[in-house]
Amino acid sequence: QVQLVESGGGLVQAGGSLRLSCVASGRTFSNSAMGWFRQAPGKEREFVAAVSWSGRSTSVANPVKGRFTISRDNAKNTVYLQMDSLKPEDTAVYYCAADTTRAQIATTRYAYDYWGQGTQVTVSS
């Protein structure tokens, strides 16, 4: 089992920044690829960013490329999502996810087997 707990969400004005954190406990975190997804009301859950087990490889979705950065600290069992230049369309519940079956990056939500409870990000215009 892997438990994931997100934090760092909140209300921010357009153009502002937030940093989300996800702390993992349970099974080995450092062998798992990690991802961030988001879901806005009435929409499907969509891929935001992912990082390989080592942190050396990352993938970022086109809508947030150049604004969001994913990173991880295996010593702290934590993955981060730095969000800059936020836009109202970034408003969503953001979920952290762990892919414990492979070490490389997956961008589909179906590859991830553990999920956090989500943290709300609201960007006002």
CSV table of C-alpha atoms in Angstrom, one decimal:
chain,number,residue,atom,x,y,z
A,1,GLN,CA,0.0,0.0,0.0
A,2,VAL,CA,1.0,3.6,-0.7
A,3,GLN,CA,-0.6,6.6,1.0
A,4,LEU,CA,-0.4,9.9,-0.7
A,5,VAL,CA,-1.2,13.2,1.0
A,6,GLU,CA,-1.3,16.5,-1.0
A,7,SER,CA,-1.0,20.0,0.3
A,8,GLY,CA,-0.4,23.5,-0.9
A,9,GLY,CA,-3.6,24.3,-2.8
A,10,GLY,CA,-5.6,27.4,-2.3
A,11,LEU,CA,-6.9,30.6,-3.9
A,12,VAL,CA,-4.6,32.7,-5.9
A,13,GLN,CA,-5.0,35.6,-8.4
A,14,ALA,CA,-4.2,35.1,-12.1
A,15,GLY,CA,-0.4,35.4,-12.6
A,16,GLY,CA,0.4,34.1,-9.2
A,17,SER,CA,2.2,31.0,-8.0
A,18,LEU,CA,1.5,28.0,-5.8
A,19,ARG,CA,3.6,25.0,-4.9
A,20,LEU,CA,1.9,21.7,-4.3
A,21,SER,CA,3.5,18.9,-2.3
A,22,CYS,CA,2.7,15.3,-2.1
A,23,VAL,CA,4.1,13.2,0.7
A,24,ALA,CA,4.1,9.4,0.2
A,25,SER,CA,4.3,6.7,2.9
A,26,GLY,CA,4.0,2.9,2.8
A,27,ARG,CA,5.7,1.0,0.0
A,28,THR,CA,9.0,2.2,-1.6
A,29,PHE,CA,8.4,5.6,-3.0
A,30,SER,CA,11.8,6.0,-4.6
A,31,ASN,CA,11.1,3.1,-7.1
A,32,SER,CA,7.9,4.6,-8.3
A,33,ALA,CA,7.2,7.1,-11.1
A,34,MET,CA,5.0,9.9,-9.8
A,35,GLY,CA,2.4,12.1,-11.5
A,36,TRP,CA,0.1,15.0,-11.0
A,37,PHE,CA,-3.4,15.1,-12.6
A,38,ARG,CA,-6.2,17.6,-12.3
A,39,GLN,CA,-10.0,17.5,-12.7
A,40,ALA,CA,-12.2,20.6,-13.2
A,41,PRO,CA,-16.0,20.4,-12.6
A,42,GLY,CA,-17.7,18.5,-15.4
A,43,LYS,CA,-14.4,17.5,-17.1
A,44,GLU,CA,-12.3,14.4,-17.3
A,45,ARG,CA,-9.3,14.0,-15.0
A,46,GLU,CA,-6.3,15.1,-17.1
A,47,PHE,CA,-2.6,14.6,-17.0
A,48,VAL,CA,-0.5,17.5,-15.8
A,49,ALA,CA,3.0,16.3,-15.2
A,50,ALA,CA,5.1,13.2,-14.2
A,51,VAL,CA,8.6,12.4,-13.0
A,52,SER,CA,10.6,9.2,-13.2
A,53,TRP,CA,11.8,7.4,-10.1
A,54,SER,CA,15.2,9.0,-10.3
A,55,GLY,CA,13.9,12.5,-11.0
A,56,ARG,CA,16.0,12.7,-14.2
A,57,SER,CA,13.1,12.4,-16.6
A,58,THR,CA,10.0,14.6,-16.6
A,59,SER,CA,7.0,15.1,-18.8
A,60,VAL,CA,4.7,18.1,-18.7
A,61,ALA,CA,1.3,18.5,-20.5
A,62,ASN,CA,1.2,21.1,-23.2
A,63,PRO,CA,-1.3,23.5,-21.5
A,64,VAL,CA,1.0,24.0,-18.6
A,65,LYS,CA,4.4,23.6,-20.3
A,66,GLY,CA,6.7,26.5,-19.4
A,67,ARG,CA,4.6,27.4,-16.4
A,68,PHE,CA,4.6,24.2,-14.2
A,69,THR,CA,7.6,22.2,-13.0
A,70,ILE,CA,7.5,18.8,-11.4
A,71,SER,CA,10.3,17.6,-9.1
A,72,ARG,CA,10.9,15.1,-6.3
A,73,ASP,CA,13.0,14.6,-3.2
A,74,ASN,CA,13.3,10.8,-2.5
A,75,ALA,CA,15.0,11.5,0.8
A,76,LYS,CA,11.8,13.2,1.9
A,77,ASN,CA,9.4,10.9,0.1
A,78,THR,CA,7.9,14.0,-1.5
A,79,VAL,CA,7.0,15.1,-5.0
A,80,TYR,CA,6.3,18.8,-5.9
A,81,LEU,CA,4.4,20.7,-8.5
A,82,GLN,CA,5.6,24.3,-8.9
A,83,MET,CA,2.9,26.3,-10.6
A,84,ASP,CA,3.7,29.8,-11.9
A,85,SER,CA,1.8,32.2,-14.1
A,86,LEU,CA,-1.4,30.6,-13.1
A,87,LYS,CA,-4.5,31.2,-15.2
A,88,PRO,CA,-8.2,30.8,-14.3
A,89,GLU,CA,-8.4,27.7,-16.5
A,90,ASP,CA,-5.9,26.0,-14.1
A,91,THR,CA,-8.7,25.9,-11.6
A,92,ALA,CA,-9.3,22.3,-10.6
A,93,VAL,CA,-8.7,19.7,-7.9
A,94,TYR,CA,-5.1,18.5,-8.3
A,95,TYR,CA,-4.3,14.9,-7.5
A,96,CYS,CA,-1.0,13.2,-6.8
A,97,ALA,CA,-0.6,9.7,-8.1
A,98,ALA,CA,2.0,6.8,-7.8
A,99,ASP,CA,2.8,4.3,-10.5
A,100,THR,CA,4.3,1.4,-8.6
A,101,THR,CA,4.5,-1.0,-11.5
A,102,ARG,CA,7.0,0.8,-13.6
A,103,ALA,CA,9.8,3.3,-13.1
A,104,GLN,CA,9.4,5.3,-16.3
A,105,ILE,CA,6.9,8.0,-17.0
A,106,ALA,CA,3.3,7.4,-17.9
A,107,THR,CA,0.9,10.1,-19.0
A,108,THR,CA,-2.3,8.1,-18.8
A,109,ARG,CA,-4.2,8.0,-15.5
A,110,TYR,CA,-4.8,4.3,-15.9
A,111,ALA,CA,-1.1,3.5,-15.3
A,112,TYR,CA,-1.3,4.9,-11.8
A,113,ASP,CA,-2.4,2.6,-9.0
A,114,TYR,CA,-2.4,4.9,-6.0
A,115,TRP,CA,-4.0,8.3,-5.6
A,116,GLY,CA,-4.2,11.1,-3.1
A,117,GLN,CA,-7.4,12.8,-1.9
A,118,GLY,CA,-6.8,15.9,-4.0
A,119,THR,CA,-6.2,19.5,-3.2
A,120,GLN,CA,-8.2,22.4,-4.6
A,121,VAL,CA,-6.6,25.1,-6.7
A,122,THR,CA,-8.7,28.1,-7.5
A,123,VAL,CA,-7.3,30.9,-9.7
A,124,SER,CA,-9.3,34.1,-9.8
A,125,SER,CA,-9.3,36.5,-12.8
